Amino acid sequence: MTGGAGYIGGHVVDALRRSGRRPVVVDDLSTGRVDRVPGVPLVRLDLAEPAAVAALTDVCTRWEVTAVVHLAARKKVEESVARPRWYHEQNVGGTAHVLAAMAAAGVPHLVFSSSAAVYGWPDTAVVDEDSPAAPMSPYGDTKLQGERLVAAATTAGVRSFCLRYFNVAGAGSPVLRDDEEANLVTTVLGTLARGATPQVNGMDYPTPDGTCVRDLVDVRDVADAHVAALRALGAATGPPRAEVLNVGTGTGASVLEVVRRLCTLDGRDLAVQAGPRRPGDPAAVVAAVDRARARLGWSARHDLDAVLRSAWAAARTGQVSPVR
Ligand SMILES: NC(=O)c1ccc[n+]([C@@H]2O[C@H](COP(=O)([O-])OP(=O)(O)OC[C@H]3O[C@@H](n4cnc5c(N)ncnc54)[C@H](O)[C@@H]3O)[C@@H](O)[C@H]2O)c1
């Protein structure tokens, strides 16, 4: 699998091992950490390099790889606005190289990390997989282009799932936690740790409390979705297909509610600083989850409280949420 030393990747590796699989990780360790994947074979490689196809083909052949889970990508929306060409090279180029290596080595199954960012600013709060894809950022665009490359690979015999993750949060253990302040939960936790007041970007949205509504899905559930997807690929018959599935909870939480709960976990009263809306931040995006349930027999098991508790515990106390 690619990107296995990252935040989500570390949890996927853990879930795969517990399901009896033997993952091999390919990662350039740019944002990943070796201590997330102890005892797992790791090949250090930048997927976007021209030489990556030969190196990946070699990995697939040498380790007798039967399926690829492709998570490696750059994921920061604002950075993608500043460096769109680099995001294209890294994310679309990297995916093209993975597919070329799979073709060369004859690997038939792929699970690709996509994102709710492909929906952009949807017309309805709850989005299903047939909702129009209209990314608002170069990052979201690279994910949509990646999905199209994956779909095109069915003609080369590749059967696949593109999993569109919503807002991934939580942690299965302190070492696996997300330590980049690049999303709502980690940013608020970091702000509170510094004794500062969390900023809320936009309090005048047409939502019940005026703040954005998002679908926070537990990273342990996201990891389990990959195990279910690989199982479904292995059991599938007939001509290869490329299917797109939302990976979310189907329940929205407002930004203010998330901040309130994190403040409570931290033993503080709720206090927020009102900031301006961020360009391109949609009011509400929540996953329709019926298709993932039907196709994979998967649905999220952790509720908002469990997600936030596990993130807080991993960041603050080194304790792990007992819920699995
Ligand atoms: N975190 C989220 O909420 C979220 C939501 C939707 C989709 N995703 C997608 O999930 C995937 C994993 O995200 P994450 O949150 O774990 O991020 P992360 O930055 O923690 O993990 C990405 C991993 O990929 C590696 N990597 C990046 N570019 C690489 C390259 N060119 N070659 C080799 N390795 C490379 C990094 O070193 C890291 O280990 C990404 O594809 C991301 O777009 C994440």
mmCIF file of C-alpha atoms and ligand atoms in Angstrom:
data_model
loop_
_atom_site.group_PDB
_atom_site.id
_atom_site.type_symbol
_atom_site.label_atom_id
_atom_site.label_comp_id
_atom_site.label_asym_id
_atom_site.label_seq_id
_atom_site.Cartn_x
_atom_site.Cartn_y
_atom_site.Cartn_z
ATOM 1 C CA MET A 1 0.000 0.000 0.000
ATOM 2 C CA THR A 2 1.102 3.550 -0.650
ATOM 3 C CA GLY A 3 1.076 6.246 2.031
ATOM 4 C CA GLY A 4 0.966 3.613 4.781
ATOM 5 C CA ALA A 5 3.162 5.662 7.112
ATOM 6 C CA GLY A 6 0.628 8.507 7.103
ATOM 7 C CA TYR A 7 -2.201 9.227 9.518
ATOM 8 C CA ILE A 8 -4.933 7.228 7.773
ATOM 9 C CA GLY A 9 -2.408 4.801 6.261
ATOM 10 C CA GLY A 10 -1.092 3.785 9.689
ATOM 11 C CA HIS A 11 -4.617 2.875 10.757
ATOM 12 C CA VAL A 12 -5.232 0.985 7.491
ATOM 13 C CA VAL A 13 -2.011 -1.006 7.985
ATOM 14 C CA ASP A 14 -3.162 -1.865 11.509
ATOM 15 C CA ALA A 15 -6.616 -2.974 10.286
ATOM 16 C CA LEU A 16 -5.129 -5.015 7.428
ATOM 17 C CA ARG A 17 -2.762 -6.829 9.775
ATOM 18 C CA ARG A 18 -5.566 -7.601 12.188
ATOM 19 C CA SER A 19 -7.571 -9.034 9.271
ATOM 20 C CA GLY A 20 -4.707 -11.410 8.479
ATOM 21 C CA ARG A 21 -3.186 -9.561 5.506
ATOM 22 C CA ARG A 22 0.526 -8.772 5.095
ATOM 23 C CA PRO A 23 0.870 -5.189 3.836
ATOM 24 C CA VAL A 24 4.006 -3.758 2.246
ATOM 25 C CA VAL A 25 4.239 0.022 2.562
ATOM 26 C CA VAL A 26 5.564 2.394 -0.107
ATOM 27 C CA ASP A 27 5.998 5.917 1.238
ATOM 28 C CA ASP A 28 8.400 8.826 0.768
ATOM 29 C CA LEU A 29 8.021 9.726 4.481
ATOM 30 C CA SER A 30 7.402 13.364 3.576
ATOM 31 C CA THR A 31 4.534 13.573 6.063
ATOM 32 C CA GLY A 32 4.593 9.931 7.155
ATOM 33 C CA ARG A 33 6.430 8.415 10.116
ATOM 34 C CA VAL A 34 8.168 5.053 10.362
ATOM 35 C CA ASP A 35 7.008 4.584 13.970
ATOM 36 C CA ARG A 36 3.409 4.272 12.730
ATOM 37 C CA VAL A 37 4.245 0.987 10.970
ATOM 38 C CA PRO A 38 6.691 -0.974 13.146
ATOM 39 C CA GLY A 39 7.654 -4.362 11.758
ATOM 40 C CA VAL A 40 6.054 -3.684 8.367
ATOM 41 C CA PRO A 41 8.246 -3.771 5.230
ATOM 42 C CA LEU A 42 8.655 -0.187 4.009
ATOM 43 C CA VAL A 43 10.035 0.961 0.661
ATOM 44 C CA ARG A 44 10.948 4.641 0.611
ATOM 45 C CA LEU A 45 9.960 6.116 -2.733
ATOM 46 C CA ASP A 46 8.462 9.311 -4.187
ATOM 47 C CA LEU A 47 5.627 8.009 -6.380
ATOM 48 C CA ALA A 48 5.768 11.074 -8.604
ATOM 49 C CA GLU A 49 9.368 10.429 -9.727
ATOM 50 C CA PRO A 50 9.696 9.090 -13.278
ATOM 51 C CA ALA A 51 11.642 6.096 -11.927
ATOM 52 C CA ALA A 52 8.735 5.190 -9.634
ATOM 53 C CA VAL A 53 6.982 2.923 -12.159
ATOM 54 C CA ALA A 54 9.923 0.523 -12.391
ATOM 55 C CA ALA A 55 10.499 0.591 -8.645
ATOM 56 C CA LEU A 56 6.793 -0.026 -7.888
ATOM 57 C CA THR A 57 6.604 -2.815 -10.457
ATOM 58 C CA ASP A 58 9.563 -4.414 -8.723
ATOM 59 C CA VAL A 59 7.836 -4.109 -5.318
ATOM 60 C CA CYS A 60 4.642 -5.678 -6.706
ATOM 61 C CA THR A 61 6.543 -8.565 -8.245
ATOM 62 C CA ARG A 62 8.962 -9.188 -5.408
ATOM 63 C CA TRP A 63 6.258 -9.189 -2.715
ATOM 64 C CA GLU A 64 3.693 -10.997 -4.881
ATOM 65 C CA VAL A 65 1.228 -8.136 -4.378
ATOM 66 C CA THR A 66 -2.408 -9.095 -5.075
ATOM 67 C CA ALA A 67 -4.057 -5.712 -4.373
ATOM 68 C CA VAL A 68 -2.966 -2.092 -4.022
ATOM 69 C CA VAL A 69 -4.354 0.410 -1.515
ATOM 70 C CA HIS A 70 -3.260 3.806 -2.826
ATOM 71 C CA LEU A 71 -3.422 6.484 -0.128
ATOM 72 C CA ALA A 72 -0.257 8.517 -0.790
ATOM 73 C CA ALA A 73 -1.090 12.088 -1.724
ATOM 74 C CA ARG A 74 -0.635 15.713 -0.813
ATOM 75 C CA LYS A 75 -3.834 16.797 0.941
ATOM 76 C CA LYS A 76 -3.710 20.447 1.948
ATOM 77 C CA VAL A 77 -6.318 22.522 0.147
ATOM 78 C CA GLU A 78 -4.616 25.888 0.714
ATOM 79 C CA GLU A 79 -1.222 24.518 -0.336
ATOM 80 C CA SER A 80 -2.839 23.158 -3.503
ATOM 81 C CA VAL A 81 -4.088 26.642 -4.364
ATOM 82 C CA ALA A 82 -0.533 27.973 -4.004
ATOM 83 C CA ARG A 83 1.104 25.053 -5.860
ATOM 84 C CA PRO A 84 -1.465 23.588 -8.298
ATOM 85 C CA ARG A 85 1.069 22.164 -10.745
ATOM 86 C CA TRP A 86 2.999 20.388 -8.010
ATOM 87 C CA TYR A 87 -0.255 18.936 -6.633
ATOM 88 C CA HIS A 88 -1.062 17.642 -10.094
ATOM 89 C CA GLU A 89 2.385 16.091 -10.477
ATOM 90 C CA GLN A 90 2.254 14.502 -7.046
ATOM 91 C CA ASN A 91 -1.337 13.287 -6.878
ATOM 92 C CA VAL A 92 -2.341 12.661 -10.491
ATOM 93 C CA GLY A 93 1.191 11.760 -11.599
ATOM 94 C CA GLY A 94 1.635 9.451 -8.601
ATOM 95 C CA THR A 95 -1.665 7.691 -9.343
ATOM 96 C CA ALA A 96 -0.737 7.250 -13.009
ATOM 97 C CA HIS A 97 2.538 5.648 -11.924
ATOM 98 C CA VAL A 98 0.768 3.303 -9.504
ATOM 99 C CA LEU A 99 -1.621 2.199 -12.276
ATOM 100 C CA ALA A 100 1.239 1.703 -14.744
ATOM 101 C CA ALA A 101 3.090 -0.477 -12.250
ATOM 102 C CA MET A 102 -0.067 -2.496 -11.527
ATOM 103 C CA ALA A 103 -0.482 -3.097 -15.260
ATOM 104 C CA ALA A 104 3.159 -4.142 -15.626
ATOM 105 C CA ALA A 105 2.987 -6.511 -12.657
ATOM 106 C CA GLY A 106 -0.555 -7.771 -13.376
ATOM 107 C CA VAL A 107 -2.103 -6.633 -10.057
ATOM 108 C CA PRO A 108 -5.909 -6.791 -10.489
ATOM 109 C CA HIS A 109 -7.378 -4.932 -7.465
ATOM 110 C CA LEU A 110 -7.145 -1.314 -6.282
ATOM 111 C CA VAL A 111 -8.614 0.774 -3.462
ATOM 112 C CA PHE A 112 -8.024 4.480 -4.085
ATOM 113 C CA SER A 113 -8.258 7.266 -1.473
ATOM 114 C CA SER A 114 -10.547 9.918 -2.818
ATOM 115 C CA SER A 115 -12.231 12.731 -0.956
ATOM 116 C CA ALA A 116 -15.517 14.541 -0.395
ATOM 117 C CA ALA A 117 -13.572 17.503 -1.817
ATOM 118 C CA VAL A 118 -14.611 16.250 -5.272
ATOM 119 C CA TYR A 119 -18.171 17.472 -4.553
ATOM 120 C CA GLY A 120 -17.086 21.084 -4.114
ATOM 121 C CA TRP A 121 -20.034 23.159 -2.958
ATOM 122 C CA PRO A 122 -22.962 20.718 -3.334
ATOM 123 C CA ASP A 123 -26.561 21.765 -3.999
ATOM 124 C CA THR A 124 -27.819 19.658 -1.100
ATOM 125 C CA ALA A 125 -26.275 19.049 2.334
ATOM 126 C CA VAL A 126 -26.451 15.266 1.958
ATOM 127 C CA VAL A 127 -24.468 14.132 -1.064
ATOM 128 C CA ASP A 128 -24.659 10.749 -2.713
ATOM 129 C CA GLU A 129 -22.176 9.332 -5.172
ATOM 130 C CA ASP A 130 -24.263 10.478 -8.154
ATOM 131 C CA SER A 131 -24.174 14.119 -7.029
ATOM 132 C CA PRO A 132 -22.235 16.208 -9.539
ATOM 133 C CA ALA A 133 -18.494 16.367 -8.958
ATOM 134 C CA ALA A 134 -17.325 19.974 -9.086
ATOM 135 C CA PRO A 135 -14.188 20.430 -6.991
ATOM 136 C CA MET A 136 -13.472 23.945 -5.689
ATOM 137 C CA SER A 137 -9.723 23.454 -5.225
ATOM 138 C CA PRO A 138 -6.772 22.040 -7.147
ATOM 139 C CA TYR A 139 -6.573 19.371 -4.404
ATOM 140 C CA GLY A 140 -10.161 18.237 -5.048
ATOM 141 C CA ASP A 141 -9.460 18.347 -8.758
ATOM 142 C CA THR A 142 -6.470 15.994 -8.384
ATOM 143 C CA LYS A 143 -8.718 13.522 -6.563
ATOM 144 C CA LEU A 144 -11.341 13.655 -9.320
ATOM 145 C CA GLN A 145 -8.667 13.206 -11.987
ATOM 146 C CA GLY A 146 -7.270 10.292 -9.989
ATOM 147 C CA GLU A 147 -10.725 8.670 -9.944
ATOM 148 C CA ARG A 148 -10.943 9.064 -13.724
ATOM 149 C CA LEU A 149 -7.562 7.398 -14.228
ATOM 150 C CA VAL A 150 -8.678 4.567 -11.962
ATOM 151 C CA ALA A 151 -11.945 4.188 -13.913
ATOM 152 C CA ALA A 152 -10.014 4.098 -17.181
ATOM 153 C CA ALA A 153 -7.872 1.253 -15.820
ATOM 154 C CA THR A 154 -10.851 -1.149 -15.933
ATOM 155 C CA THR A 155 -9.977 -1.617 -19.616
ATOM 156 C CA ALA A 156 -6.600 -2.939 -18.405
ATOM 157 C CA GLY A 157 -8.419 -5.387 -16.107
ATOM 158 C CA VAL A 158 -8.255 -3.410 -12.833
ATOM 159 C CA ARG A 159 -11.266 -3.805 -10.513
ATOM 160 C CA SER A 160 -11.456 -0.934 -8.027
ATOM 161 C CA PHE A 161 -13.180 1.090 -5.354
ATOM 162 C CA CYS A 162 -12.591 4.823 -5.010
ATOM 163 C CA LEU A 163 -13.427 5.683 -1.415
ATOM 164 C CA ARG A 164 -14.503 9.296 -0.948
ATOM 165 C CA TYR A 165 -13.626 9.986 2.678
ATOM 166 C CA PHE A 166 -15.429 12.808 4.443
ATOM 167 C CA ASN A 167 -13.757 14.538 7.439
ATOM 168 C CA VAL A 168 -11.510 11.919 8.969
ATOM 169 C CA ALA A 169 -10.674 12.348 12.663
ATOM 170 C CA GLY A 170 -9.849 10.403 15.820
ATOM 171 C CA ALA A 171 -7.018 8.014 16.586
ATOM 172 C CA GLY A 172 -6.610 4.336 17.408
ATOM 173 C CA SER A 173 -3.516 5.026 19.503
ATOM 174 C CA PRO A 174 -1.275 7.988 20.351
ATOM 175 C CA VAL A 175 1.411 6.934 17.874
ATOM 176 C CA LEU A 176 -1.111 6.761 15.035
ATOM 177 C CA ARG A 177 -2.678 10.144 15.726
ATOM 178 C CA ASP A 178 -2.843 12.966 13.190
ATOM 179 C CA ASP A 179 -0.201 15.427 14.343
ATOM 180 C CA GLU A 180 -0.634 17.981 11.574
ATOM 181 C CA GLU A 181 -2.842 20.959 12.327
ATOM 182 C CA ALA A 182 -4.486 20.716 8.932
ATOM 183 C CA ASN A 183 -8.111 20.019 9.839
ATOM 184 C CA LEU A 184 -10.783 21.148 12.281
ATOM 185 C CA VAL A 185 -10.114 18.704 15.130
ATOM 186 C CA THR A 186 -6.316 18.840 15.137
ATOM 187 C CA THR A 187 -6.339 22.621 14.735
ATOM 188 C CA VAL A 188 -8.706 23.132 17.679
ATOM 189 C CA LEU A 189 -6.750 20.669 19.845
ATOM 190 C CA GLY A 190 -3.498 22.473 19.014
ATOM 191 C CA THR A 191 -5.044 25.871 19.735
ATOM 192 C CA LEU A 192 -6.395 24.716 23.095
ATOM 193 C CA ALA A 193 -3.027 23.164 23.999
ATOM 194 C CA ARG A 194 -1.404 26.567 23.502
ATOM 195 C CA GLY A 195 -4.019 28.107 25.799
ATOM 196 C CA ALA A 196 -5.454 30.147 22.923
ATOM 197 C CA THR A 197 -9.052 30.598 21.764
ATOM 198 C CA PRO A 198 -10.187 28.530 18.761
ATOM 199 C CA GLN A 199 -11.157 30.476 15.670
ATOM 200 C CA VAL A 200 -14.361 29.636 13.813
ATOM 201 C CA ASN A 201 -14.300 30.623 10.147
ATOM 202 C CA GLY A 202 -17.745 31.922 9.316
ATOM 203 C CA MET A 203 -20.620 32.111 11.797
ATOM 204 C CA ASP A 204 -23.203 33.367 9.326
ATOM 205 C CA TYR A 205 -23.841 30.273 7.228
ATOM 206 C CA PRO A 206 -27.450 29.175 6.591
ATOM 207 C CA THR A 207 -27.127 26.348 9.166
ATOM 208 C CA PRO A 208 -28.815 25.908 12.577
ATOM 209 C CA ASP A 209 -26.008 27.613 14.557
ATOM 210 C CA GLY A 210 -24.494 29.599 11.675
ATOM 211 C CA THR A 211 -21.304 27.517 11.426
ATOM 212 C CA CYS A 212 -20.382 24.948 8.771
ATOM 213 C CA VAL A 213 -21.716 21.406 9.080
ATOM 214 C CA ARG A 214 -19.395 18.491 8.368
ATOM 215 C CA ASP A 215 -19.458 14.680 8.518
ATOM 216 C CA LEU A 216 -16.716 13.560 10.918
ATOM 217 C CA VAL A 217 -15.861 9.916 10.383
ATOM 218 C CA ASP A 218 -13.620 7.960 12.729
ATOM 219 C CA VAL A 219 -10.280 6.947 11.230
ATOM 220 C CA ARG A 220 -10.706 3.433 12.672
ATOM 221 C CA ASP A 221 -13.950 3.086 10.711
ATOM 222 C CA VAL A 222 -12.254 4.457 7.601
ATOM 223 C CA ALA A 223 -9.530 1.822 8.015
ATOM 224 C CA ASP A 224 -12.147 -0.930 8.324
ATOM 225 C CA ALA A 225 -13.772 0.282 5.096
ATOM 226 C CA HIS A 226 -10.535 -0.607 3.278
ATOM 227 C CA VAL A 227 -10.570 -4.131 4.670
ATOM 228 C CA ALA A 228 -14.202 -4.475 3.552
ATOM 229 C CA ALA A 229 -13.365 -3.054 0.115
ATOM 230 C CA LEU A 230 -10.512 -5.533 -0.413
ATOM 231 C CA ARG A 231 -12.799 -8.364 0.670
ATOM 232 C CA ALA A 232 -15.467 -7.236 -1.809
ATOM 233 C CA LEU A 233 -12.906 -6.969 -4.615
ATOM 234 C CA GLY A 234 -11.686 -10.493 -3.871
ATOM 235 C CA ALA A 235 -15.242 -11.876 -3.963
ATOM 236 C CA ALA A 236 -16.384 -10.010 -7.087
ATOM 237 C CA THR A 237 -17.050 -11.783 -10.373
ATOM 238 C CA GLY A 238 -17.748 -10.629 -13.908
ATOM 239 C CA PRO A 239 -16.020 -7.905 -15.872
ATOM 240 C CA PRO A 240 -13.937 -5.436 -13.815
ATOM 241 C CA ARG A 241 -15.707 -2.322 -12.580
ATOM 242 C CA ALA A 242 -14.607 0.920 -10.957
ATOM 243 C CA GLU A 243 -17.009 1.929 -8.193
ATOM 244 C CA VAL A 244 -17.153 5.106 -6.146
ATOM 245 C CA LEU A 245 -18.321 4.993 -2.517
ATOM 246 C CA ASN A 246 -18.789 7.646 0.153
ATOM 247 C CA VAL A 247 -17.066 6.904 3.454
ATOM 248 C CA GLY A 248 -18.805 8.956 6.115
ATOM 249 C CA THR A 249 -21.303 8.590 8.950
ATOM 250 C CA GLY A 250 -24.364 10.169 7.361
ATOM 251 C CA THR A 251 -24.646 12.564 10.323
ATOM 252 C CA GLY A 252 -23.578 16.188 10.319
ATOM 253 C CA ALA A 253 -21.913 18.063 13.174
ATOM 254 C CA SER A 254 -21.498 21.814 13.244
ATOM 255 C CA VAL A 255 -18.057 23.351 13.684
ATOM 256 C CA LEU A 256 -19.301 25.113 16.823
ATOM 257 C CA GLU A 257 -20.541 21.822 18.283
ATOM 258 C CA VAL A 258 -17.167 20.175 17.633
ATOM 259 C CA VAL A 259 -15.342 23.073 19.303
ATOM 260 C CA ARG A 260 -17.773 22.971 22.240
ATOM 261 C CA ARG A 261 -17.188 19.254 22.803
ATOM 262 C CA LEU A 262 -13.396 19.580 22.545
ATOM 263 C CA CYS A 263 -13.469 22.470 25.044
ATOM 264 C CA THR A 264 -15.500 20.312 27.441
ATOM 265 C CA LEU A 265 -13.043 17.400 27.082
ATOM 266 C CA ASP A 266 -10.251 19.868 27.815
ATOM 267 C CA GLY A 267 -12.051 21.146 30.918
ATOM 268 C CA ARG A 268 -12.732 24.602 29.461
ATOM 269 C CA ASP A 269 -15.734 26.779 28.916
ATOM 270 C CA LEU A 270 -16.648 27.320 25.292
ATOM 271 C CA ALA A 271 -14.972 30.409 23.858
ATOM 272 C CA VAL A 272 -14.480 31.109 20.165
ATOM 273 C CA GLN A 273 -13.060 33.868 18.065
ATOM 274 C CA ALA A 274 -15.196 34.627 15.003
ATOM 275 C CA GLY A 275 -13.098 34.630 11.847
ATOM 276 C CA PRO A 276 -14.063 35.279 8.227
ATOM 277 C CA ARG A 277 -15.473 32.575 5.974
ATOM 278 C CA ARG A 278 -12.778 30.710 4.038
ATOM 279 C CA PRO A 279 -13.242 30.935 0.273
ATOM 280 C CA GLY A 280 -14.785 27.755 -1.114
ATOM 281 C CA ASP A 281 -15.904 26.386 2.275
ATOM 282 C CA PRO A 282 -19.403 24.965 1.642
ATOM 283 C CA ALA A 283 -22.100 25.440 4.309
ATOM 284 C CA ALA A 284 -22.875 21.756 4.813
ATOM 285 C CA VAL A 285 -21.509 18.492 3.407
ATOM 286 C CA VAL A 286 -22.755 15.172 4.788
ATOM 287 C CA ALA A 287 -22.329 11.732 3.231
ATOM 288 C CA ALA A 288 -25.136 9.568 1.935
ATOM 289 C CA VAL A 289 -23.965 6.201 3.212
ATOM 290 C CA ASP A 290 -26.401 3.663 1.752
ATOM 291 C CA ARG A 291 -24.179 2.600 -1.112
ATOM 292 C CA ALA A 292 -21.155 1.726 1.058
ATOM 293 C CA ARG A 293 -23.437 -0.274 3.340
ATOM 294 C CA ALA A 294 -24.953 -2.141 0.396
ATOM 295 C CA ARG A 295 -21.721 -2.791 -1.497
ATOM 296 C CA LEU A 296 -19.305 -3.429 1.381
ATOM 297 C CA GLY A 297 -21.534 -4.273 4.330
ATOM 298 C CA TRP A 298 -19.685 -1.425 6.011
ATOM 299 C CA SER A 299 -20.948 1.467 8.077
ATOM 300 C CA ALA A 300 -19.293 3.732 10.619
ATOM 301 C CA ARG A 301 -19.503 2.431 14.196
ATOM 302 C CA HIS A 302 -18.071 5.376 16.121
ATOM 303 C CA ASP A 303 -20.254 8.400 16.865
ATOM 304 C CA LEU A 304 -19.066 11.984 17.205
ATOM 305 C CA ASP A 305 -18.356 11.580 20.905
ATOM 306 C CA ALA A 306 -16.125 8.523 20.308
ATOM 307 C CA VAL A 307 -14.279 10.265 17.456
ATOM 308 C CA LEU A 308 -13.517 13.378 19.487
ATOM 309 C CA ARG A 309 -12.684 11.473 22.676
ATOM 310 C CA SER A 310 -10.144 9.315 20.849
ATOM 311 C CA ALA A 311 -8.541 12.351 19.176
ATOM 312 C CA TRP A 312 -8.389 14.234 22.464
ATOM 313 C CA ALA A 313 -7.054 11.244 24.428
ATOM 314 C CA ALA A 314 -4.345 10.500 21.856
ATOM 315 C CA ALA A 315 -3.273 14.146 21.805
ATOM 316 C CA ARG A 316 -3.405 14.843 25.532
ATOM 317 C CA THR A 317 -2.968 11.798 27.664
ATOM 318 C CA GLY A 318 -1.531 9.035 25.574
ATOM 319 C CA GLN A 319 -4.639 7.007 26.437
ATOM 320 C CA VAL A 320 -6.577 5.301 23.698
ATOM 321 C CA SER A 321 -10.312 5.283 23.378
ATOM 322 C CA PRO A 322 -11.523 1.841 24.471
ATOM 323 C CA VAL A 323 -14.153 1.793 21.707
ATOM 324 C CA ARG A 324 -13.183 -0.331 18.714
HETATM 325 N N1 LIG B 1 -7.346 13.260 6.378
HETATM 326 C C1 LIG B 1 -8.513 13.444 5.776
HETATM 327 O O1 LIG B 1 -9.478 13.961 6.399
HETATM 328 C C2 LIG B 1 -8.729 13.001 4.352
HETATM 329 C C3 LIG B 1 -9.985 13.232 3.767
HETATM 330 C C4 LIG B 1 -10.194 12.812 2.453
HETATM 331 C C5 LIG B 1 -9.194 12.167 1.760
HETATM 332 N N2 LIG B 1 -7.966 11.976 2.338
HETATM 333 C C6 LIG B 1 -6.935 11.293 1.558
HETATM 334 O O2 LIG B 1 -6.433 10.212 2.326
HETATM 335 C C7 LIG B 1 -5.072 9.955 1.992
HETATM 336 C C8 LIG B 1 -4.245 9.894 3.250
HETATM 337 O O3 LIG B 1 -4.378 11.112 3.955
HETATM 338 P P1 LIG B 1 -3.746 11.334 5.402
HETATM 339 O O4 LIG B 1 -4.677 12.217 6.137
HETATM 340 O O5 LIG B 1 -3.355 10.047 6.008
HETATM 341 O O6 LIG B 1 -2.460 12.185 5.015
HETATM 342 P P2 LIG B 1 -0.925 12.022 5.478
HETATM 343 O O7 LIG B 1 -0.203 13.209 4.953
HETATM 344 O O8 LIG B 1 -0.843 11.740 6.937
HETATM 345 O O9 LIG B 1 -0.510 10.714 4.703
HETATM 346 C C9 LIG B 1 -0.064 10.713 3.369
HETATM 347 C C10 LIG B 1 1.084 9.721 3.265
HETATM 348 O O10 LIG B 1 1.503 9.652 1.906
HETATM 349 C C11 LIG B 1 2.912 9.880 1.834
HETATM 350 N N3 LIG B 1 3.137 10.550 0.537
HETATM 351 C C12 LIG B 1 2.620 11.743 0.125
HETATM 352 N N4 LIG B 1 3.036 12.008 -1.129
HETATM 353 C C13 LIG B 1 3.821 10.965 -1.516
HETATM 354 C C14 LIG B 1 4.529 10.648 -2.710
HETATM 355 N N5 LIG B 1 4.559 11.472 -3.770
HETATM 356 N N6 LIG B 1 5.213 9.471 -2.756
HETATM 357 C C15 LIG B 1 5.213 8.635 -1.707
HETATM 358 N N7 LIG B 1 4.568 8.870 -0.547
HETATM 359 C C16 LIG B 1 3.871 10.032 -0.463
HETATM 360 C C17 LIG B 1 3.258 10.729 3.038
HETATM 361 O O11 LIG B 1 4.598 10.594 3.454
HETATM 362 C C18 LIG B 1 2.294 10.166 4.082
HETATM 363 O O12 LIG B 1 2.830 9.035 4.745
HETATM 364 C C19 LIG B 1 -4.685 11.048 1.003
HETATM 365 O O13 LIG B 1 -4.816 10.529 -0.294
HETATM 366 C C20 LIG B 1 -5.712 12.137 1.249
HETATM 367 O O14 LIG B 1 -5.909 12.919 0.109
HETATM 368 C C21 LIG B 1 -7.723 12.379 3.619
#
